[in-house]
mmCIF file of N, CA and C in Angstrom:
data_model
loop_
_atom_site.group_PDB
_atom_site.id
_atom_site.type_symbol
_atom_site.label_atom_id
_atom_site.label_comp_id
_atom_site.label_asym_id
_atom_site.label_seq_id
_atom_site.Cartn_x
_atom_site.Cartn_y
_atom_site.Cartn_z
ATOM 1 N N MET A 10 -4.498 -43.735 34.540
ATOM 2 C CA MET A 10 -5.264 -43.936 33.328
ATOM 3 C C MET A 10 -6.741 -43.689 33.636
ATOM 4 N N LYS A 11 -7.402 -42.898 32.782
ATOM 5 C CA LYS A 11 -8.800 -42.562 32.996
ATOM 6 C C LYS A 11 -9.709 -43.675 32.484
ATOM 7 N N ASN A 12 -10.738 -43.988 33.280
ATOM 8 C CA ASN A 12 -11.733 -44.955 32.841
ATOM 9 C C ASN A 12 -12.774 -44.245 31.995
ATOM 10 N N TYR A 13 -13.116 -44.825 30.868
ATOM 11 C CA TYR A 13 -14.125 -44.250 29.994
ATOM 12 C C TYR A 13 -15.377 -45.099 30.048
ATOM 13 N N SER A 14 -16.499 -44.422 29.961
ATOM 14 C CA SER A 14 -17.771 -45.117 30.025
ATOM 15 C C SER A 14 -18.777 -44.386 29.150
ATOM 16 N N ILE A 15 -19.720 -45.127 28.600
ATOM 17 C CA ILE A 15 -20.782 -44.483 27.835
ATOM 18 C C ILE A 15 -21.844 -43.909 28.767
ATOM 19 N N ASN A 16 -21.827 -44.353 30.020
ATOM 20 C CA ASN A 16 -22.783 -43.860 30.998
ATOM 21 C C ASN A 16 -22.280 -42.556 31.598
ATOM 22 N N LYS A 17 -23.209 -41.626 31.789
ATOM 23 C CA LYS A 17 -22.857 -40.345 32.382
ATOM 24 C C LYS A 17 -22.674 -40.508 33.884
ATOM 25 N N THR A 18 -21.840 -39.669 34.448
ATOM 26 C CA THR A 18 -21.666 -39.635 35.893
ATOM 27 C C THR A 18 -22.696 -38.668 36.482
ATOM 28 N N PRO A 19 -22.983 -38.793 37.778
ATOM 29 C CA PRO A 19 -23.890 -37.829 38.405
ATOM 30 C C PRO A 19 -23.432 -36.378 38.206
ATOM 31 N N SER A 20 -22.142 -36.137 38.286
ATOM 32 C CA SER A 20 -21.622 -34.775 38.091
ATOM 33 C C SER A 20 -21.908 -34.265 36.687
ATOM 34 N N GLU A 21 -21.759 -35.133 35.713
ATOM 35 C CA GLU A 21 -22.045 -34.731 34.327
ATOM 36 C C GLU A 21 -23.522 -34.393 34.148
ATOM 37 N N VAL A 22 -24.393 -35.193 34.746
ATOM 38 C CA VAL A 22 -25.827 -34.937 34.651
ATOM 39 C C VAL A 22 -26.170 -33.618 35.332
ATOM 40 N N GLN A 23 -25.590 -33.376 36.507
ATOM 41 C CA GLN A 23 -25.832 -32.115 37.222
ATOM 42 C C GLN A 23 -25.468 -30.920 36.352
ATOM 43 N N LEU A 24 -24.298 -30.965 35.751
ATOM 44 C CA LEU A 24 -23.838 -29.847 34.933
ATOM 45 C C LEU A 24 -24.691 -29.678 33.681
ATOM 46 N N GLU A 25 -25.149 -30.782 33.104
ATOM 47 C CA GLU A 25 -26.025 -30.696 31.934
ATOM 48 C C GLU A 25 -27.368 -30.072 32.303
ATOM 49 N N LEU A 26 -27.921 -30.461 33.439
ATOM 50 C CA LEU A 26 -29.179 -29.867 33.891
ATOM 51 C C LEU A 26 -29.024 -28.372 34.132
ATOM 52 N N ALA A 27 -27.914 -28.001 34.762
ATOM 53 C CA ALA A 27 -27.651 -26.586 35.036
ATOM 54 C C ALA A 27 -27.544 -25.800 33.730
ATOM 55 N N GLU A 28 -26.864 -26.364 32.757
ATOM 56 C CA GLU A 28 -26.717 -25.685 31.465
ATOM 57 C C GLU A 28 -28.062 -25.545 30.761
ATOM 58 N N ARG A 29 -28.886 -26.581 30.832
ATOM 59 C CA ARG A 29 -30.217 -26.515 30.217
ATOM 60 C C ARG A 29 -31.062 -25.433 30.864
ATOM 61 N N LEU A 30 -31.018 -25.363 32.198
ATOM 62 C CA LEU A 30 -31.780 -24.326 32.892
ATOM 63 C C LEU A 30 -31.265 -22.944 32.491
ATOM 64 N N ARG A 31 -29.958 -22.765 32.461
ATOM 65 C CA ARG A 31 -29.377 -21.478 32.086
ATOM 66 C C ARG A 31 -29.851 -21.071 30.693
ATOM 67 N N LYS A 32 -29.874 -22.026 29.763
ATOM 68 C CA LYS A 32 -30.314 -21.734 28.400
ATOM 69 C C LYS A 32 -31.785 -21.327 28.376
ATOM 70 N N ILE A 33 -32.624 -22.052 29.078
ATOM 71 C CA ILE A 33 -34.050 -21.711 29.132
ATOM 72 C C ILE A 33 -34.224 -20.318 29.732
ATOM 73 N N ARG A 34 -33.520 -20.056 30.821
ATOM 74 C CA ARG A 34 -33.622 -18.754 31.486
ATOM 75 C C ARG A 34 -33.212 -17.630 30.539
ATOM 76 N N LYS A 35 -32.104 -17.818 29.846
ATOM 77 C CA LYS A 35 -31.617 -16.780 28.931
ATOM 78 C C LYS A 35 -32.534 -16.632 27.717
ATOM 79 N N ASP A 36 -33.055 -17.748 27.205
ATOM 80 C CA ASP A 36 -33.983 -17.674 26.068
ATOM 81 C C ASP A 36 -35.230 -16.876 26.431
ATOM 82 N N LYS A 37 -35.640 -16.979 27.681
ATOM 83 C CA LYS A 37 -36.819 -16.250 28.159
ATOM 84 C C LYS A 37 -36.454 -14.854 28.674
ATOM 85 N N LYS A 38 -35.164 -14.515 28.561
ATOM 86 C CA LYS A 38 -34.658 -13.199 28.971
ATOM 87 C C LYS A 38 -34.983 -12.886 30.434
ATOM 88 N N ILE A 39 -34.720 -13.885 31.287
ATOM 89 C CA ILE A 39 -34.931 -13.749 32.727
ATOM 90 C C ILE A 39 -33.559 -13.720 33.394
ATOM 91 N N SER A 40 -33.317 -12.728 34.224
ATOM 92 C CA SER A 40 -32.041 -12.665 34.950
ATOM 93 C C SER A 40 -32.057 -13.671 36.097
ATOM 94 N N GLN A 41 -30.892 -13.956 36.615
ATOM 95 C CA GLN A 41 -30.815 -14.848 37.778
ATOM 96 C C GLN A 41 -31.605 -14.257 38.942
ATOM 97 N N SER A 42 -31.527 -12.961 39.106
ATOM 98 C CA SER A 42 -32.249 -12.293 40.196
ATOM 99 C C SER A 42 -33.763 -12.426 40.021
ATOM 100 N N GLU A 43 -34.241 -12.236 38.800
ATOM 101 C CA GLU A 43 -35.670 -12.398 38.531
ATOM 102 C C GLU A 43 -36.102 -13.841 38.770
ATOM 103 N N LEU A 44 -35.269 -14.779 38.359
ATOM 104 C CA LEU A 44 -35.579 -16.188 38.568
ATOM 105 C C LEU A 44 -35.682 -16.500 40.055
ATOM 106 N N ALA A 45 -34.775 -15.937 40.832
ATOM 107 C CA ALA A 45 -34.809 -16.139 42.278
ATOM 108 C C ALA A 45 -36.119 -15.597 42.848
ATOM 109 N N ASP A 46 -36.512 -14.409 42.420
ATOM 110 C CA ASP A 46 -37.761 -13.810 42.907
ATOM 111 C C ASP A 46 -38.981 -14.638 42.514
ATOM 112 N N LYS A 47 -39.025 -15.076 41.266
ATOM 113 C CA LYS A 47 -40.186 -15.826 40.770
ATOM 114 C C LYS A 47 -40.293 -17.215 41.385
ATOM 115 N N SER A 48 -39.150 -17.812 41.695
ATOM 116 C CA SER A 48 -39.156 -19.195 42.180
ATOM 117 C C SER A 48 -39.164 -19.304 43.702
ATOM 118 N N GLY A 49 -38.771 -18.226 44.381
ATOM 119 C CA GLY A 49 -38.641 -18.299 45.836
ATOM 120 C C GLY A 49 -37.358 -18.992 46.268
ATOM 121 N N ILE A 50 -36.438 -19.166 45.337
ATOM 122 C CA ILE A 50 -35.141 -19.784 45.621
ATOM 123 C C ILE A 50 -34.119 -18.659 45.726
ATOM 124 N N SER A 51 -33.224 -18.760 46.666
ATOM 125 C CA SER A 51 -32.262 -17.669 46.857
ATOM 126 C C SER A 51 -31.401 -17.465 45.616
ATOM 127 N N LEU A 52 -30.974 -16.219 45.420
ATOM 128 C CA LEU A 52 -30.103 -15.895 44.300
ATOM 129 C C LEU A 52 -28.808 -16.708 44.378
ATOM 130 N N GLY A 53 -28.285 -16.882 45.578
ATOM 131 C CA GLY A 53 -27.070 -17.678 45.760
ATOM 132 C C GLY A 53 -27.253 -19.107 45.286
ATOM 133 N N SER A 54 -28.412 -19.681 45.564
ATOM 134 C CA SER A 54 -28.687 -21.056 45.122
ATOM 135 C C SER A 54 -28.788 -21.140 43.608
ATOM 136 N N ILE A 55 -29.401 -20.133 42.997
ATOM 137 C CA ILE A 55 -29.514 -20.099 41.534
ATOM 138 C C ILE A 55 -28.116 -20.011 40.919
ATOM 139 N N LYS A 56 -27.298 -19.106 41.441
ATOM 140 C CA LYS A 56 -25.939 -18.940 40.923
ATOM 141 C C LYS A 56 -25.119 -20.213 41.105
ATOM 142 N N ARG A 57 -25.223 -20.815 42.293
ATOM 143 C CA ARG A 57 -24.474 -22.050 42.561
ATOM 144 C C ARG A 57 -24.907 -23.161 41.608
ATOM 145 N N PHE A 58 -26.209 -23.285 41.395
ATOM 146 C CA PHE A 58 -26.695 -24.330 40.488
ATOM 147 C C PHE A 58 -26.163 -24.128 39.077
ATOM 148 N N GLU A 59 -26.262 -22.902 38.578
ATOM 149 C CA GLU A 59 -25.802 -22.665 37.209
ATOM 150 C C GLU A 59 -24.292 -22.832 37.068
ATOM 151 N N HIS A 60 -23.565 -22.620 38.134
ATOM 152 C CA HIS A 60 -22.100 -22.732 38.069
ATOM 153 C C HIS A 60 -21.594 -24.154 38.344
ATOM 154 N N THR A 61 -22.205 -24.830 39.332
ATOM 155 C CA THR A 61 -21.677 -26.132 39.766
ATOM 156 C C THR A 61 -22.635 -27.303 39.541
ATOM 157 N N GLY A 62 -23.918 -27.006 39.328
ATOM 158 C CA GLY A 62 -24.914 -28.066 39.208
ATOM 159 C C GLY A 62 -25.486 -28.489 40.551
ATOM 160 N N GLU A 63 -25.017 -27.884 41.638
ATOM 161 C CA GLU A 63 -25.485 -28.234 42.986
ATOM 162 C C GLU A 63 -26.781 -27.491 43.317
ATOM 163 N N ILE A 64 -27.823 -28.239 43.700
ATOM 164 C CA ILE A 64 -29.103 -27.653 44.099
ATOM 165 C C ILE A 64 -29.895 -28.722 44.842
ATOM 166 N N SER A 65 -30.769 -28.302 45.724
ATOM 167 C CA SER A 65 -31.603 -29.283 46.422
ATOM 168 C C SER A 65 -32.674 -29.807 45.468
ATOM 169 N N LEU A 66 -33.158 -30.989 45.747
ATOM 170 C CA LEU A 66 -34.206 -31.567 44.915
ATOM 171 C C LEU A 66 -35.444 -30.676 44.938
ATOM 172 N N ALA A 67 -35.822 -30.176 46.110
ATOM 173 C CA ALA A 67 -37.008 -29.321 46.219
ATOM 174 C C ALA A 67 -36.861 -28.086 45.335
ATOM 175 N N SER A 68 -35.685 -27.481 45.334
ATOM 176 C CA SER A 68 -35.458 -26.294 44.506
ATOM 177 C C SER A 68 -35.468 -26.647 43.027
ATOM 178 N N LEU A 69 -34.882 -27.767 42.672
ATOM 179 C CA LEU A 69 -34.880 -28.198 41.278
ATOM 180 C C LEU A 69 -36.310 -28.416 40.791
ATOM 181 N N LEU A 70 -37.135 -29.022 41.617
ATOM 182 C CA LEU A 70 -38.528 -29.253 41.244
ATOM 183 C C LEU A 70 -39.293 -27.942 41.119
ATOM 184 N N ARG A 71 -38.993 -26.971 41.969
ATOM 185 C CA ARG A 71 -39.638 -25.653 41.849
ATOM 186 C C ARG A 71 -39.270 -24.989 40.529
ATOM 187 N N LEU A 72 -38.009 -25.092 40.154
ATOM 188 C CA LEU A 72 -37.577 -24.505 38.888
ATOM 189 C C LEU A 72 -38.252 -25.216 37.712
ATOM 190 N N ALA A 73 -38.325 -26.533 37.781
ATOM 191 C CA ALA A 73 -38.998 -27.292 36.726
ATOM 192 C C ALA A 73 -40.460 -26.872 36.620
ATOM 193 N N HIS A 74 -41.104 -26.701 37.751
ATOM 194 C CA HIS A 74 -42.511 -26.279 37.778
ATOM 195 C C HIS A 74 -42.667 -24.879 37.174
ATOM 196 N N LEU A 75 -41.778 -23.987 37.528
ATOM 197 C CA LEU A 75 -41.825 -22.613 37.031
ATOM 198 C C LEU A 75 -41.755 -22.565 35.505
ATOM 199 N N PHE A 76 -40.955 -23.453 34.923
ATOM 200 C CA PHE A 76 -40.804 -23.484 33.470
ATOM 201 C C PHE A 76 -41.683 -24.555 32.820
ATOM 202 N N ASP A 77 -42.694 -25.029 33.550
ATOM 203 C CA ASP A 77 -43.648 -26.016 33.054
ATOM 204 C C ASP A 77 -42.948 -27.277 32.547
ATOM 205 N N ARG A 78 -41.961 -27.756 33.316
ATOM 206 C CA ARG A 78 -41.190 -28.944 32.938
ATOM 207 C C ARG A 78 -41.247 -30.016 34.029
ATOM 208 N N LEU A 79 -42.162 -29.894 34.966
ATOM 209 C CA LEU A 79 -42.249 -30.845 36.071
ATOM 210 C C LEU A 79 -42.535 -32.267 35.580
ATOM 211 N N ASP A 80 -43.281 -32.383 34.491
ATOM 212 C CA ASP A 80 -43.588 -33.708 33.938
ATOM 213 C C ASP A 80 -42.337 -34.449 33.476
ATOM 214 N N ASP A 81 -41.248 -33.718 33.255
ATOM 215 C CA ASP A 81 -39.997 -34.365 32.845
ATOM 216 C C ASP A 81 -39.494 -35.348 33.898
ATOM 217 N N PHE A 82 -39.960 -35.217 35.125
ATOM 218 C CA PHE A 82 -39.500 -36.076 36.217
ATOM 219 C C PHE A 82 -40.363 -37.330 36.377
ATOM 220 N N ASP A 83 -41.412 -37.463 35.577
ATOM 221 C CA ASP A 83 -42.338 -38.592 35.734
ATOM 222 C C ASP A 83 -41.690 -39.961 35.601
ATOM 223 N N ALA A 84 -40.696 -40.097 34.766
ATOM 224 C CA ALA A 84 -40.095 -41.409 34.532
ATOM 225 C C ALA A 84 -39.011 -41.778 35.548
ATOM 226 N N VAL A 85 -38.616 -40.839 36.384
ATOM 227 C CA VAL A 85 -37.546 -41.109 37.347
ATOM 228 C C VAL A 85 -37.997 -42.181 38.338
ATOM 229 N N PHE A 86 -37.195 -43.205 38.489
ATOM 230 C CA PHE A 86 -37.407 -44.322 39.412
ATOM 231 C C PHE A 86 -38.605 -45.202 39.068
ATOM 232 N N LYS A 87 -39.155 -45.086 37.869
ATOM 233 C CA LYS A 87 -40.209 -46.010 37.464
ATOM 234 C C LYS A 87 -39.541 -47.324 37.108
ATOM 235 N N THR A 88 -40.216 -48.402 37.424
ATOM 236 C CA THR A 88 -39.679 -49.722 37.081
ATOM 237 C C THR A 88 -39.956 -50.020 35.610
ATOM 238 N N LYS A 89 -39.257 -50.992 35.086
ATOM 239 C CA LYS A 89 -39.489 -51.388 33.699
ATOM 240 C C LYS A 89 -40.925 -51.885 33.525
ATOM 241 N N GLU A 90 -41.475 -52.497 34.566
ATOM 242 C CA GLU A 90 -42.856 -52.978 34.490
ATOM 243 C C GLU A 90 -43.822 -51.803 34.390
ATOM 244 N N ASP A 91 -43.558 -50.727 35.146
ATOM 245 C CA ASP A 91 -44.404 -49.531 35.059
ATOM 246 C C ASP A 91 -44.391 -48.982 33.642
ATOM 247 N N LEU A 92 -43.213 -48.921 33.051
ATOM 248 C CA LEU A 92 -43.081 -48.386 31.703
ATOM 249 C C LEU A 92 -43.747 -49.287 30.677
ATOM 250 N N LYS A 93 -43.694 -50.610 30.895
ATOM 251 C CA LYS A 93 -44.357 -51.535 29.978
ATOM 252 C C LYS A 93 -45.870 -51.356 30.029
ATOM 253 N N GLU A 94 -46.411 -51.103 31.203
ATOM 254 C CA GLU A 94 -47.849 -50.868 31.347
ATOM 255 C C GLU A 94 -48.263 -49.606 30.593
ATOM 256 N N ILE A 95 -47.438 -48.597 30.667
ATOM 257 C CA ILE A 95 -47.716 -47.355 29.946
ATOM 258 C C ILE A 95 -47.671 -47.607 28.440
ATOM 259 N N GLU A 96 -46.684 -48.369 27.990
ATOM 260 C CA GLU A 96 -46.574 -48.692 26.566
ATOM 261 C C GLU A 96 -47.809 -49.433 26.079
ATOM 262 N N LYS A 97 -48.364 -50.319 26.899
ATOM 263 C CA LYS A 97 -49.552 -51.083 26.522
ATOM 264 C C LYS A 97 -50.724 -50.148 26.218
ATOM 265 N N LEU A 98 -50.824 -49.071 26.983
ATOM 266 C CA LEU A 98 -51.926 -48.128 26.763
ATOM 267 C C LEU A 98 -51.857 -47.504 25.362
ATOM 268 N N PHE A 99 -50.634 -47.272 24.892
ATOM 269 C CA PHE A 99 -50.465 -46.652 23.576
ATOM 270 C C PHE A 99 -50.519 -47.652 22.435
ATOM 271 N N ASN A 100 -50.420 -48.932 22.730
ATOM 272 C CA ASN A 100 -50.411 -49.956 21.688
ATOM 273 C C ASN A 100 -51.770 -50.608 21.498
ATOM 274 N N ARG A 101 -52.773 -50.072 22.107
ATOM 275 C CA ARG A 101 -54.113 -50.662 21.978
ATOM 276 C C ARG A 101 -54.729 -50.312 20.659
#
């Protein structure tokens, strides 16, 4: 019997990230080969990421930077207290 959860698994998140990158790449009409050249990441790594979601953190951050999405990682591992402090700045 399969366990169901509202929380995503790491594998699901990996595949969703890969799909989002693939969509951005295609929307910008960039081939995997061009992306590899522009990012300095091997073509094999790009293909593997888009197919399986597997990629190193350093490579993922390079891709995010290339597409001006590095700020998307700002909230990762922030504590609830950090986020509350940020909220206070906007509620002044």
